[in-house]
């Protein structure tokens, strides 16, 4: 048995097979020095890629439908593109290794496409990149990521949101990453999925790969490779106790979340997709306090269309029925990157073009999303909020666009319900300006993850800074109290949708401050309800 530690981000015990996710190693391949040989290698790789893509295309047709599968067909056509093939041949002739010629020529073409005006052509840049990376991997012998049949514990150096989105979530028993911070989006996903997880774990990928059984104790932050009999018995006992605790919380299912003195607190779920909405209802949520809508944009190679977005929001609205659903508009940027938007690399992405800033800069991206939300409003109880607001003018500009699009839809004869517009308060500027923003907003929802990052100037992605990332910092407490007071004085409601919303140590403090809504990973709702119902406040 081998064992070690990590930082637990969600409690519970998981035991099972370990699957190691290794990013393709991009060691620089060296040319054999013989251009003819390199060209032959490249030609052979094109044939292998063609077979892989054709198998993928058939699979995708069945799983996601012919229209979506067409993305793969586009890549197959690109394998025959004469300009691309000539570009590669020239690079090889100039002395490049076949793998690098494939990759670099692909990148050159991708950049040309990304700079085009036509949205369709722009979106093709990601397809070219995908295709050239595939050729590169074939030429370097990278075999990719094989998943076993049943459920498993996933071990990785780190995981980006664009990678987690592609995983079969229902089969993952735990995440164990060697890097990552407790407020990273992988940690947030683990909480959403209700699975024990560790970040900054001292496990080597080789140990994980070689062991027969991997176990994670999310209570203590310990991992065990091939646990001995005694450890296994201890883990199984803890697992059974955790199941019994969950069972005990069932007594609070269907109850109203009201304190002993009668304060009503709305306990909502944070979701990322229509499927999450189904789990949220099963977890007895009273609404959705944060739909991270950017997850509809990740793990794909082109912008979702207005109709695709509309279908997703409509599904969420219908699933939630009368319960409120707060949709946060696209919050791409920082750690959530999508190639096809052609955004520049930034030195400080967390302070860069992200959230509402992208939407106000690239109206062609914002417009379809807002139209889709407004159209879906007819099917339920939708609210919308904007991320990364720092100035009143930004809120006014986004509201003006909503009003324009509402009018446009009404003129088209489309039914649009009233959609209250709120602000996600997650920059210190928005917190300080809460009184001014409250005049323009229907509600506030505080994103404590980013508010902590920006108030304390601590990068939430940087694992080395975890001890400085203090969400209970007095500066934050002062801002949180100020935001709730400003909302109450203006007669609008305020909620919390960052990770702190699920923190049992904060529940009563938030109620005291005047917050009336808490939004969290669905699995935390019954526990929070117990706390609210037992509170004397
Ligand atoms: C936040 O910043 O607190 C938040 C809820 O949004 P995200 O974690 O997606 O940035
Ligand atoms: Mg945020």
Short mmCIF file of C-alpha atoms and ligand atoms in Angstrom, two decimals:
data_model
loop_
_atom_site.label_atom_id
_atom_site.label_comp_id
_atom_site.label_asym_id
_atom_site.label_seq_id
_atom_site.Cartn_x
_atom_site.Cartn_y
_atom_site.Cartn_z
CA UNK A 1 0.00 0.00 0.00
CA UNK A 2 1.18 3.52 -0.78
CA UNK A 3 -0.47 6.61 0.60
CA UNK A 4 -0.18 10.37 0.56
CA UNK A 5 -2.10 13.61 0.88
CA UNK A 6 -3.79 16.36 -1.00
CA UNK A 7 -6.05 19.27 -0.26
CA UNK A 8 -9.62 17.94 0.04
CA UNK A 9 -12.20 19.95 -1.90
CA UNK A 10 -15.17 17.70 -1.22
CA UNK A 11 -15.74 15.10 1.46
CA UNK A 12 -16.70 11.44 1.06
CA UNK A 13 -14.87 8.23 0.29
CA UNK A 14 -14.31 6.75 -3.16
CA UNK A 15 -12.72 3.39 -3.95
CA UNK A 16 -12.15 1.95 -7.41
CA UNK A 17 -10.05 1.84 -10.59
CA UNK A 18 -7.74 4.75 -11.27
CA UNK A 19 -7.63 6.32 -14.72
CA UNK A 20 -4.72 8.61 -15.44
CA UNK A 21 -5.30 11.56 -17.72
CA UNK A 22 -2.03 12.67 -19.29
CA UNK A 23 -1.99 15.65 -21.56
CA UNK A 24 -0.24 14.80 -24.84
CA UNK A 25 3.43 15.34 -24.35
CA UNK A 26 4.56 17.95 -26.75
CA UNK A 27 8.29 17.12 -26.86
CA UNK A 28 9.81 18.75 -29.89
CA UNK A 29 10.25 16.00 -32.49
CA UNK A 30 13.51 16.04 -34.42
CA UNK A 31 13.72 15.58 -38.18
CA UNK A 32 15.53 12.47 -39.51
CA UNK A 33 17.34 14.89 -41.82
CA UNK A 34 15.81 13.19 -44.86
CA UNK A 35 12.90 15.25 -46.31
CA UNK A 36 11.67 12.30 -48.42
CA UNK A 37 11.42 10.10 -45.33
CA UNK A 38 9.63 12.84 -43.37
CA UNK A 39 7.18 13.34 -46.25
CA UNK A 40 6.42 9.60 -46.29
CA UNK A 41 5.81 9.66 -42.54
CA UNK A 42 3.45 12.58 -43.01
CA UNK A 43 1.54 10.85 -45.82
CA UNK A 44 1.11 7.73 -43.67
CA UNK A 45 -0.14 9.87 -40.77
CA UNK A 46 -2.75 11.49 -43.05
CA UNK A 47 -4.10 8.02 -43.86
CA UNK A 48 -4.29 7.07 -40.18
CA UNK A 49 -6.02 10.38 -39.35
CA UNK A 50 -8.51 9.74 -42.14
CA UNK A 51 -9.39 6.34 -40.67
CA UNK A 52 -9.65 7.75 -37.13
CA UNK A 53 -11.90 10.60 -38.24
CA UNK A 54 -14.11 8.36 -40.29
CA UNK A 55 -14.64 6.03 -37.27
CA UNK A 56 -15.31 9.07 -35.09
CA UNK A 57 -17.77 10.45 -37.61
CA UNK A 58 -19.81 7.23 -37.58
CA UNK A 59 -19.83 7.17 -33.76
CA UNK A 60 -20.75 10.85 -33.51
CA UNK A 61 -23.63 10.47 -35.99
CA UNK A 62 -25.24 7.96 -33.65
CA UNK A 63 -24.42 9.77 -30.40
CA UNK A 64 -24.91 13.46 -31.22
CA UNK A 65 -26.71 13.46 -34.57
CA UNK A 66 -25.69 14.07 -38.14
CA UNK A 67 -25.68 17.87 -37.95
CA UNK A 68 -23.19 18.01 -35.06
CA UNK A 69 -21.11 15.21 -36.54
CA UNK A 70 -20.54 17.41 -39.60
CA UNK A 71 -17.76 19.12 -37.61
CA UNK A 72 -15.75 15.93 -37.98
CA UNK A 73 -16.53 15.74 -41.68
CA UNK A 74 -15.05 19.23 -42.08
CA UNK A 75 -11.80 17.99 -40.57
CA UNK A 76 -11.77 15.03 -42.97
CA UNK A 77 -12.08 17.45 -45.89
CA UNK A 78 -9.22 19.51 -44.53
CA UNK A 79 -6.94 16.49 -44.77
CA UNK A 80 -7.26 16.87 -48.55
CA UNK A 81 -6.76 20.62 -48.63
CA UNK A 82 -4.07 21.26 -51.23
CA UNK A 83 -2.92 24.55 -49.73
CA UNK A 84 -2.38 22.86 -46.38
CA UNK A 85 -0.62 19.86 -47.93
CA UNK A 86 1.64 22.13 -50.01
CA UNK A 87 2.46 24.19 -46.91
CA UNK A 88 3.49 21.06 -45.03
CA UNK A 89 5.56 19.79 -47.98
CA UNK A 90 7.41 23.12 -48.17
CA UNK A 91 8.17 23.07 -44.44
CA UNK A 92 9.49 19.51 -44.71
CA UNK A 93 11.58 20.46 -47.72
CA UNK A 94 12.98 23.30 -45.61
CA UNK A 95 14.20 20.74 -43.02
CA UNK A 96 11.27 20.50 -40.58
CA UNK A 97 10.28 17.22 -38.90
CA UNK A 98 6.98 15.89 -40.28
CA UNK A 99 5.21 16.34 -36.92
CA UNK A 100 6.26 19.96 -36.57
CA UNK A 101 5.52 20.73 -40.21
CA UNK A 102 1.96 19.42 -39.66
CA UNK A 103 1.49 21.38 -36.45
CA UNK A 104 3.05 24.68 -37.49
CA UNK A 105 1.39 24.79 -40.91
CA UNK A 106 -1.94 24.04 -39.18
CA UNK A 107 -1.34 26.90 -36.78
CA UNK A 108 -0.53 29.32 -39.64
CA UNK A 109 -3.74 28.36 -41.41
CA UNK A 110 -5.74 28.56 -38.19
CA UNK A 111 -4.57 32.12 -37.64
CA UNK A 112 -5.50 33.12 -41.18
CA UNK A 113 -9.00 31.71 -40.65
CA UNK A 114 -9.35 33.30 -37.20
CA UNK A 115 -8.70 36.74 -38.75
CA UNK A 116 -11.47 36.41 -41.36
CA UNK A 117 -14.66 38.45 -41.06
CA UNK A 118 -17.02 35.64 -41.88
CA UNK A 119 -18.12 33.94 -38.64
CA UNK A 120 -18.30 30.52 -40.25
CA UNK A 121 -14.76 30.75 -41.61
CA UNK A 122 -13.52 32.13 -38.29
CA UNK A 123 -14.91 29.13 -36.49
CA UNK A 124 -13.03 26.79 -38.85
CA UNK A 125 -9.71 27.80 -37.27
CA UNK A 126 -10.40 25.48 -34.33
CA UNK A 127 -11.10 22.60 -36.75
CA UNK A 128 -7.77 23.16 -38.46
CA UNK A 129 -6.00 23.16 -35.10
CA UNK A 130 -7.75 19.97 -34.04
CA UNK A 131 -6.82 18.27 -37.27
CA UNK A 132 -3.16 19.33 -37.19
CA UNK A 133 -2.85 18.33 -33.51
CA UNK A 134 -4.24 14.93 -34.45
CA UNK A 135 -1.56 14.53 -37.14
CA UNK A 136 1.06 15.71 -34.68
CA UNK A 137 -0.05 13.17 -32.07
CA UNK A 138 -0.02 10.36 -34.62
CA UNK A 139 3.47 11.32 -35.75
CA UNK A 140 4.73 11.53 -32.16
CA UNK A 141 3.09 8.25 -31.14
CA UNK A 142 0.76 9.88 -28.61
CA UNK A 143 -2.07 7.43 -28.26
CA UNK A 144 -4.48 9.66 -26.36
CA UNK A 145 -6.75 8.99 -23.46
CA UNK A 146 -8.47 5.61 -23.07
CA UNK A 147 -11.40 5.30 -20.68
CA UNK A 148 -12.42 1.97 -19.16
CA UNK A 149 -16.00 0.75 -19.19
CA UNK A 150 -17.34 1.33 -15.66
CA UNK A 151 -16.77 4.03 -13.07
CA UNK A 152 -13.33 5.23 -12.05
CA UNK A 153 -11.27 7.74 -10.08
CA UNK A 154 -9.61 10.27 -12.37
CA UNK A 155 -6.00 11.24 -11.66
CA UNK A 156 -4.30 14.07 -13.55
CA UNK A 157 -1.68 16.75 -13.23
CA UNK A 158 -4.42 19.31 -13.67
CA UNK A 159 -7.67 19.64 -15.57
CA UNK A 160 -8.96 22.65 -17.48
CA UNK A 161 -12.71 23.29 -17.73
CA UNK A 162 -12.51 22.48 -21.46
CA UNK A 163 -11.17 19.04 -20.52
CA UNK A 164 -13.59 18.26 -17.69
CA UNK A 165 -16.55 19.11 -19.92
CA UNK A 166 -15.63 16.19 -22.21
CA UNK A 167 -15.53 13.61 -19.42
CA UNK A 168 -18.36 11.17 -18.71
CA UNK A 169 -19.25 12.78 -15.37
CA UNK A 170 -21.66 10.10 -14.23
CA UNK A 171 -18.83 7.55 -14.21
CA UNK A 172 -16.31 9.58 -12.20
CA UNK A 173 -16.04 8.56 -8.54
CA UNK A 174 -13.38 11.11 -7.57
CA UNK A 175 -10.91 13.63 -8.94
CA UNK A 176 -7.31 13.64 -7.77
CA UNK A 177 -5.10 16.32 -9.29
CA UNK A 178 -1.47 17.08 -8.58
CA UNK A 179 -2.03 20.77 -9.13
CA UNK A 180 -5.12 22.96 -8.97
CA UNK A 181 -6.43 25.24 -6.24
CA UNK A 182 -9.44 24.76 -4.03
CA UNK A 183 -11.38 27.45 -5.89
CA UNK A 184 -10.47 26.24 -9.38
CA UNK A 185 -13.24 25.09 -11.68
CA UNK A 186 -12.22 21.43 -11.30
CA UNK A 187 -12.80 21.78 -7.56
CA UNK A 188 -16.14 23.45 -8.27
CA UNK A 189 -17.09 20.63 -10.63
CA UNK A 190 -16.22 18.05 -7.94
CA UNK A 191 -18.57 19.81 -5.54
CA UNK A 192 -21.28 19.96 -8.20
CA UNK A 193 -20.92 16.25 -8.79
CA UNK A 194 -20.84 15.56 -5.07
CA UNK A 195 -17.70 13.48 -5.31
CA UNK A 196 -14.71 13.33 -2.96
CA UNK A 197 -11.77 15.08 -4.53
CA UNK A 198 -8.25 16.20 -3.82
CA UNK A 199 -6.17 18.92 -5.43
CA UNK A 200 -2.42 19.43 -4.95
CA UNK A 201 -2.12 15.69 -4.24
CA UNK A 202 1.39 14.24 -3.84
CA UNK A 203 0.54 11.18 -5.95
CA UNK A 204 2.69 10.37 -8.98
CA UNK A 205 0.86 9.52 -12.18
CA UNK A 206 2.89 6.29 -12.37
CA UNK A 207 1.70 5.12 -8.94
CA UNK A 208 -1.88 5.80 -9.97
CA UNK A 209 -1.40 3.96 -13.23
CA UNK A 210 0.23 0.92 -11.62
CA UNK A 211 -2.14 0.37 -8.70
CA UNK A 212 -5.07 -2.05 -8.84
CA UNK A 213 -7.28 -0.08 -6.45
CA UNK A 214 -7.15 3.59 -5.62
CA UNK A 215 -9.03 5.07 -2.68
CA UNK A 216 -9.64 8.69 -1.74
CA UNK A 217 -10.70 9.89 1.69
CA UNK A 218 -12.10 13.36 1.09
CA UNK A 219 -12.57 13.90 4.84
CA UNK A 220 -8.88 13.76 5.66
CA UNK A 221 -7.42 14.50 2.23
CA UNK A 222 -5.64 11.12 2.03
CA UNK A 223 -5.18 8.87 -1.01
CA UNK A 224 -4.29 5.17 -0.82
CA UNK A 225 -2.93 3.06 -3.67
CA UNK A 226 -3.77 -0.62 -3.11
CA UNK A 227 -5.05 -0.11 0.46
CA UNK A 228 -4.30 -2.97 2.88
CA UNK A 229 -7.09 -4.88 4.58
CA UNK A 230 -7.22 -2.73 7.69
CA UNK A 231 -7.29 0.53 5.70
CA UNK A 232 -9.95 -0.86 3.40
CA UNK A 233 -12.15 -1.78 6.37
CA UNK A 234 -11.71 1.75 7.79
CA UNK A 235 -12.60 3.32 4.43
CA UNK A 236 -15.67 1.16 3.94
CA UNK A 237 -16.86 2.07 7.44
CA UNK A 238 -16.45 5.79 6.69
CA UNK A 239 -18.24 5.35 3.38
CA UNK A 240 -21.19 3.70 5.15
CA UNK A 241 -21.28 6.47 7.79
CA UNK A 242 -21.31 9.15 5.11
CA UNK A 243 -24.20 7.37 3.39
CA UNK A 244 -26.08 7.27 6.71
CA UNK A 245 -25.49 11.03 7.22
CA UNK A 246 -26.87 11.70 3.76
CA UNK A 247 -29.85 9.54 4.57
CA UNK A 248 -30.53 11.52 7.76
CA UNK A 249 -30.68 14.76 5.75
CA UNK A 250 -33.56 13.28 3.76
CA UNK A 251 -35.81 14.40 6.64
CA UNK A 252 -35.39 17.94 5.25
CA UNK A 253 -36.49 17.09 1.73
CA UNK A 254 -39.58 19.02 0.69
CA UNK A 255 -39.41 21.31 3.75
CA UNK A 256 -39.46 25.05 3.48
CA UNK A 257 -36.12 26.74 4.27
CA UNK A 258 -37.25 29.04 7.08
CA UNK A 259 -35.41 30.05 10.26
CA UNK A 260 -37.09 29.65 13.66
CA UNK A 261 -38.12 33.32 13.62
CA UNK A 262 -39.61 32.97 10.13
CA UNK A 263 -36.90 34.29 7.79
CA UNK A 264 -37.31 32.65 4.39
CA UNK A 265 -34.07 31.76 2.63
CA UNK A 266 -34.15 30.49 -0.95
CA UNK A 267 -31.73 27.59 -1.37
CA UNK A 268 -30.76 27.25 -5.01
CA UNK A 269 -28.39 25.17 -7.12
CA UNK A 270 -25.44 26.14 -9.27
CA UNK A 271 -25.62 24.37 -12.62
CA UNK A 272 -23.75 24.29 -15.92
CA UNK A 273 -26.07 22.39 -18.23
CA UNK A 274 -29.66 21.18 -18.75
CA UNK A 275 -28.60 17.78 -17.30
CA UNK A 276 -27.43 19.50 -14.11
CA UNK A 277 -30.89 21.06 -13.80
CA UNK A 278 -32.40 17.58 -13.62
CA UNK A 279 -29.98 16.61 -10.80
CA UNK A 280 -30.70 19.91 -9.06
CA UNK A 281 -34.43 19.17 -8.98
CA UNK A 282 -33.65 15.68 -7.68
CA UNK A 283 -31.59 17.35 -4.94
CA UNK A 284 -34.67 19.41 -3.94
CA UNK A 285 -33.38 22.82 -5.01
CA UNK A 286 -35.70 25.82 -4.78
CA UNK A 287 -34.34 27.32 -7.98
CA UNK A 288 -31.13 27.85 -9.91
CA UNK A 289 -29.08 30.69 -8.46
CA UNK A 290 -26.32 30.45 -11.02
CA UNK A 291 -26.31 28.80 -14.41
CA UNK A 292 -22.70 29.00 -15.60
CA UNK A 293 -23.78 29.38 -19.20
CA UNK A 294 -20.23 29.31 -20.60
CA UNK A 295 -20.23 25.54 -20.17
CA UNK A 296 -22.50 25.45 -23.24
CA UNK A 297 -19.57 26.99 -25.15
CA UNK A 298 -16.77 24.72 -23.90
CA UNK A 299 -15.63 21.39 -25.35
CA UNK A 300 -16.73 22.19 -28.90
CA UNK A 301 -15.12 23.74 -31.93
CA UNK A 302 -17.60 26.42 -32.94
CA UNK A 303 -19.92 28.95 -31.38
CA UNK A 304 -23.29 27.50 -30.37
CA UNK A 305 -26.05 28.97 -32.49
CA UNK A 306 -28.94 31.01 -31.07
CA UNK A 307 -31.22 28.01 -31.59
CA UNK A 308 -28.89 25.61 -29.79
CA UNK A 309 -28.67 28.01 -26.84
CA UNK A 310 -32.42 28.55 -26.88
CA UNK A 311 -33.03 24.79 -26.71
CA UNK A 312 -30.66 24.46 -23.74
CA UNK A 313 -32.23 27.36 -21.79
CA UNK A 314 -35.72 26.22 -22.67
CA UNK A 315 -34.94 22.77 -21.34
CA UNK A 316 -33.64 24.24 -18.07
CA UNK A 317 -36.68 26.52 -17.78
CA UNK A 318 -39.07 23.62 -18.33
CA UNK A 319 -37.19 21.34 -15.91
CA UNK A 320 -37.37 23.99 -13.19
CA UNK A 321 -41.04 24.87 -13.78
CA UNK A 322 -42.04 27.80 -11.56
CA UNK A 323 -38.75 27.90 -9.70
CA UNK A 324 -36.51 30.86 -10.58
CA UNK A 325 -33.51 30.27 -12.83
CA UNK A 326 -30.71 32.85 -12.85
CA UNK A 327 -28.71 32.57 -16.05
CA UNK A 328 -25.31 34.16 -15.91
CA UNK A 329 -24.28 35.33 -19.35
CA UNK A 330 -21.11 34.04 -20.94
CA UNK A 331 -18.10 34.21 -18.61
CA UNK A 332 -15.36 33.08 -20.96
CA UNK A 333 -11.79 34.17 -20.34
CA UNK A 334 -9.28 33.51 -17.56
CA UNK A 335 -9.23 29.70 -17.09
CA UNK A 336 -12.19 29.06 -19.39
CA UNK A 337 -10.77 29.35 -22.89
CA UNK A 338 -12.26 28.53 -26.25
CA UNK A 339 -10.05 28.52 -29.32
CA UNK A 340 -12.78 29.31 -31.80
CA UNK A 341 -13.44 32.80 -30.45
CA UNK A 342 -9.98 33.80 -31.61
CA UNK A 343 -9.20 35.75 -28.45
CA UNK A 344 -5.65 36.98 -28.00
CA UNK A 345 -3.37 35.39 -25.43
CA UNK A 346 -3.13 37.71 -22.48
CA UNK A 347 -0.46 38.27 -19.88
CA UNK A 348 -3.01 38.61 -17.09
CA UNK A 349 -6.10 36.73 -18.26
CA UNK A 350 -7.95 37.11 -14.94
CA UNK A 351 -7.68 40.87 -15.44
CA UNK A 352 -8.24 40.67 -19.15
CA UNK A 353 -10.99 40.49 -21.68
CA UNK A 354 -13.43 38.22 -19.84
CA UNK A 355 -17.06 37.99 -18.80
CA UNK A 356 -19.22 40.95 -19.71
CA UNK A 357 -16.19 42.71 -21.21
CA UNK A 358 -16.06 40.19 -24.08
CA UNK A 359 -19.81 40.45 -24.56
CA UNK A 360 -19.73 44.24 -24.75
CA UNK A 361 -16.79 44.10 -27.16
CA UNK A 362 -18.07 41.31 -29.39
CA UNK A 363 -21.78 41.93 -29.84
CA UNK A 364 -22.01 39.11 -32.40
CA UNK A 365 -21.33 36.71 -29.51
CA UNK A 366 -23.61 38.39 -26.96
CA UNK A 367 -26.62 38.94 -29.21
CA UNK A 368 -27.51 35.30 -29.90
CA UNK A 369 -27.11 34.45 -26.22
CA UNK A 370 -29.41 37.24 -25.04
CA UNK A 371 -31.96 36.49 -27.74
CA UNK A 372 -31.91 32.82 -26.75
CA UNK A 373 -32.49 33.67 -23.08
CA UNK A 374 -35.32 36.07 -23.90
CA UNK A 375 -36.98 33.50 -26.17
CA UNK A 376 -36.65 30.80 -23.51
CA UNK A 377 -38.24 33.10 -20.91
CA UNK A 378 -41.68 32.07 -22.19
CA UNK A 379 -41.11 28.55 -20.83
CA UNK A 380 -40.40 29.26 -17.17
CA UNK A 381 -39.18 31.81 -14.66
CA UNK A 382 -35.88 33.16 -16.02
CA UNK A 383 -33.65 35.91 -14.68
CA UNK A 384 -30.39 37.06 -16.19
CA UNK A 385 -27.22 38.44 -14.63
CA UNK A 386 -23.92 39.72 -15.96
CA UNK A 387 -20.50 38.62 -14.72
CA UNK A 388 -17.46 40.85 -14.07
CA UNK A 389 -19.35 44.13 -13.90
CA UNK A 390 -17.09 46.90 -12.60
CA UNK A 391 -18.91 50.07 -13.70
CA UNK A 392 -22.50 51.28 -13.87
CA UNK A 393 -22.15 52.05 -17.59
CA UNK A 394 -21.42 48.38 -18.34
CA UNK A 395 -24.68 47.34 -16.70
CA UNK A 396 -26.55 50.09 -18.53
CA UNK A 397 -25.04 49.06 -21.87
CA UNK A 398 -25.96 45.39 -21.36
CA UNK A 399 -29.47 46.35 -20.25
CA UNK A 400 -29.89 48.57 -23.30
CA UNK A 401 -28.96 45.69 -25.56
CA UNK A 402 -31.48 43.44 -23.76
CA UNK A 403 -34.18 46.06 -24.29
CA UNK A 404 -33.30 46.38 -27.98
CA UNK A 405 -33.39 42.62 -28.49
CA UNK A 406 -36.66 42.29 -26.58
CA UNK A 407 -38.22 44.83 -28.93
CA UNK A 408 -36.75 43.03 -31.93
CA UNK A 409 -38.25 39.71 -30.78
CA UNK A 410 -41.62 41.25 -30.01
CA UNK A 411 -41.68 42.78 -33.49
CA UNK A 412 -40.99 39.28 -34.82
CA UNK A 413 -44.05 38.10 -32.88
CA UNK A 414 -42.05 36.04 -30.36
CA UNK A 415 -43.43 35.75 -26.83
CA UNK A 416 -41.03 37.18 -24.25
CA UNK A 417 -41.77 37.28 -20.53
CA UNK A 418 -40.41 39.77 -18.03
CA UNK A 419 -36.78 38.81 -17.32
CA UNK A 420 -35.37 40.59 -14.24
CA UNK A 421 -31.80 41.74 -14.84
CA UNK A 422 -29.28 41.48 -12.03
CA UNK A 423 -25.60 41.94 -11.36
CA UNK A 424 -23.12 39.34 -10.34
CA UNK A 425 -21.11 41.22 -7.76
CA UNK A 426 -17.61 39.84 -8.04
CA UNK A 427 -15.30 42.80 -8.48
CA UNK A 428 -14.41 45.08 -5.58
CA UNK A 429 -15.55 48.01 -7.75
CA UNK A 430 -19.06 46.54 -8.05
CA UNK A 431 -19.15 45.85 -4.31
CA UNK A 432 -18.15 49.41 -3.44
CA UNK A 433 -20.62 50.78 -5.99
CA UNK A 434 -23.44 48.53 -4.74
CA UNK A 435 -25.71 51.51 -3.94
CA UNK A 436 -25.37 52.93 -7.45
CA UNK A 437 -25.74 49.54 -9.12
CA UNK A 438 -28.81 48.74 -7.00
CA UNK A 439 -30.64 51.61 -8.72
CA UNK A 440 -30.24 49.78 -12.03
CA UNK A 441 -30.40 46.13 -10.96
CA UNK A 442 -33.28 43.85 -10.00
CA UNK A 443 -31.04 41.72 -7.76
CA UNK A 444 -27.47 41.02 -6.72
CA UNK A 445 -25.75 37.66 -6.61
CA UNK A 446 -22.30 37.72 -5.08
CA UNK A 447 -19.56 35.68 -6.74
CA UNK A 448 -17.37 35.20 -3.71
CA UNK A 449 -14.77 33.19 -5.65
CA UNK A 450 -13.76 36.09 -7.83
CA UNK A 451 -14.57 38.72 -5.22
CA UNK A 452 -12.00 37.03 -2.97
CA UNK A 453 -9.46 36.82 -5.79
CA UNK A 454 -9.79 40.45 -6.78
CA UNK A 455 -10.15 41.94 -3.31
CA UNK A 456 -7.11 40.14 -1.93
CA UNK A 457 -5.15 40.26 -5.22
CA UNK A 458 -4.68 36.47 -4.98
CA UNK A 459 -4.88 34.41 -8.18
CA UNK A 460 -7.54 31.76 -7.46
CA UNK A 461 -5.86 29.38 -9.92
CA UNK A 462 -2.47 29.50 -8.24
CA UNK A 463 -2.18 26.56 -5.84
CA UNK A 464 0.82 28.12 -4.12
CA UNK A 465 -1.35 30.99 -2.95
CA UNK A 466 -4.03 28.86 -1.29
CA UNK A 467 -3.04 29.98 2.20
CA UNK A 468 -3.47 33.62 1.17
CA UNK A 469 -6.83 32.98 -0.49
CA UNK A 470 -8.89 33.70 2.62
CA UNK A 471 -12.60 34.00 1.85
CA UNK A 472 -13.22 34.98 5.52
CA UNK A 473 -10.86 37.95 5.29
CA UNK A 474 -12.27 40.99 7.14
CA UNK A 475 -12.05 43.06 3.96
CA UNK A 476 -14.39 40.58 2.28
CA UNK A 477 -16.75 40.47 5.23
CA UNK A 478 -16.99 44.27 5.09
CA UNK A 479 -17.77 44.19 1.36
CA UNK A 480 -20.34 41.40 1.78
CA UNK A 481 -22.14 43.34 4.54
CA UNK A 482 -22.08 46.51 2.42
CA UNK A 483 -23.55 44.74 -0.63
CA UNK A 484 -26.47 43.24 1.36
CA UNK A 485 -27.18 46.55 3.07
CA UNK A 486 -27.23 48.42 -0.23
CA UNK A 487 -29.59 45.82 -1.71
CA UNK A 488 -31.93 45.88 1.28
CA UNK A 489 -32.06 49.68 1.28
CA UNK A 490 -32.91 49.69 -2.41
CA UNK A 491 -35.55 46.98 -1.94
CA UNK A 492 -33.90 44.36 -4.12
CA UNK A 493 -32.82 40.88 -3.07
CA UNK A 494 -29.24 39.74 -2.67
CA UNK A 495 -27.83 36.21 -2.77
CA UNK A 496 -24.51 34.40 -2.72
CA UNK A 497 -23.52 32.09 -5.57
CA UNK A 498 -19.77 31.63 -4.99
CA UNK A 499 -18.45 28.62 -3.11
CA UNK A 500 -18.92 30.42 0.20
CA UNK A 501 -22.68 30.12 -0.28
CA UNK A 502 -22.42 26.45 0.76
CA UNK A 503 -20.11 27.06 3.71
CA UNK A 504 -21.91 26.03 6.91
CA UNK A 505 -19.76 28.47 8.90
CA UNK A 506 -21.21 31.33 6.88
CA UNK A 507 -24.91 30.42 6.59
CA UNK A 508 -26.05 32.31 9.70
CA UNK A 509 -23.70 35.23 9.01
CA UNK A 510 -25.19 35.66 5.55
CA UNK A 511 -28.71 35.61 6.99
CA UNK A 512 -27.69 38.21 9.57
CA UNK A 513 -26.20 40.41 6.87
CA UNK A 514 -29.52 40.34 5.01
CA UNK A 515 -28.95 37.82 2.22
CA UNK A 516 -32.10 35.91 1.31
CA UNK A 517 -30.77 33.47 -1.28
CA UNK A 518 -27.87 31.01 -1.21
CA UNK A 519 -26.86 29.09 -4.30
CA UNK A 520 -24.57 26.09 -4.15
CA UNK A 521 -23.68 22.66 -5.50
CA UNK A 522 -26.97 20.75 -5.52
CA UNK A 523 -25.70 18.08 -3.12
CA UNK A 524 -25.25 20.69 -0.39
CA UNK A 525 -28.85 21.93 -0.37
CA UNK A 526 -30.36 19.56 2.19
CA UNK A 527 -27.46 20.23 4.60
CA UNK A 528 -27.96 23.98 4.21
CA UNK A 529 -31.71 23.59 4.76
CA UNK A 530 -31.07 21.77 8.02
CA UNK A 531 -28.94 24.69 9.14
CA UNK A 532 -31.48 27.31 8.12
CA UNK A 533 -34.36 25.45 9.76
CA UNK A 534 -32.42 24.98 12.99
CA UNK A 535 -31.26 28.61 13.12
CA UNK A 536 -32.70 30.80 15.89
CA UNK A 537 -32.32 33.94 13.73
C1 LIG B 1 -17.62 33.42 -8.48
O1 LIG B 1 -16.74 34.08 -9.02
O2 LIG B 1 -17.81 33.37 -7.24
C2 LIG B 1 -18.54 32.60 -9.29
C3 LIG B 1 -19.60 32.03 -8.75
O3 LIG B 1 -18.27 32.45 -10.61
P1 LIG B 1 -17.11 31.54 -11.21
O4 LIG B 1 -16.62 30.65 -10.09
O5 LIG B 1 -17.70 30.77 -12.33
O6 LIG B 1 -16.09 32.52 -11.64
MG1 LIG B 2 -16.71 34.53 -11.13
#
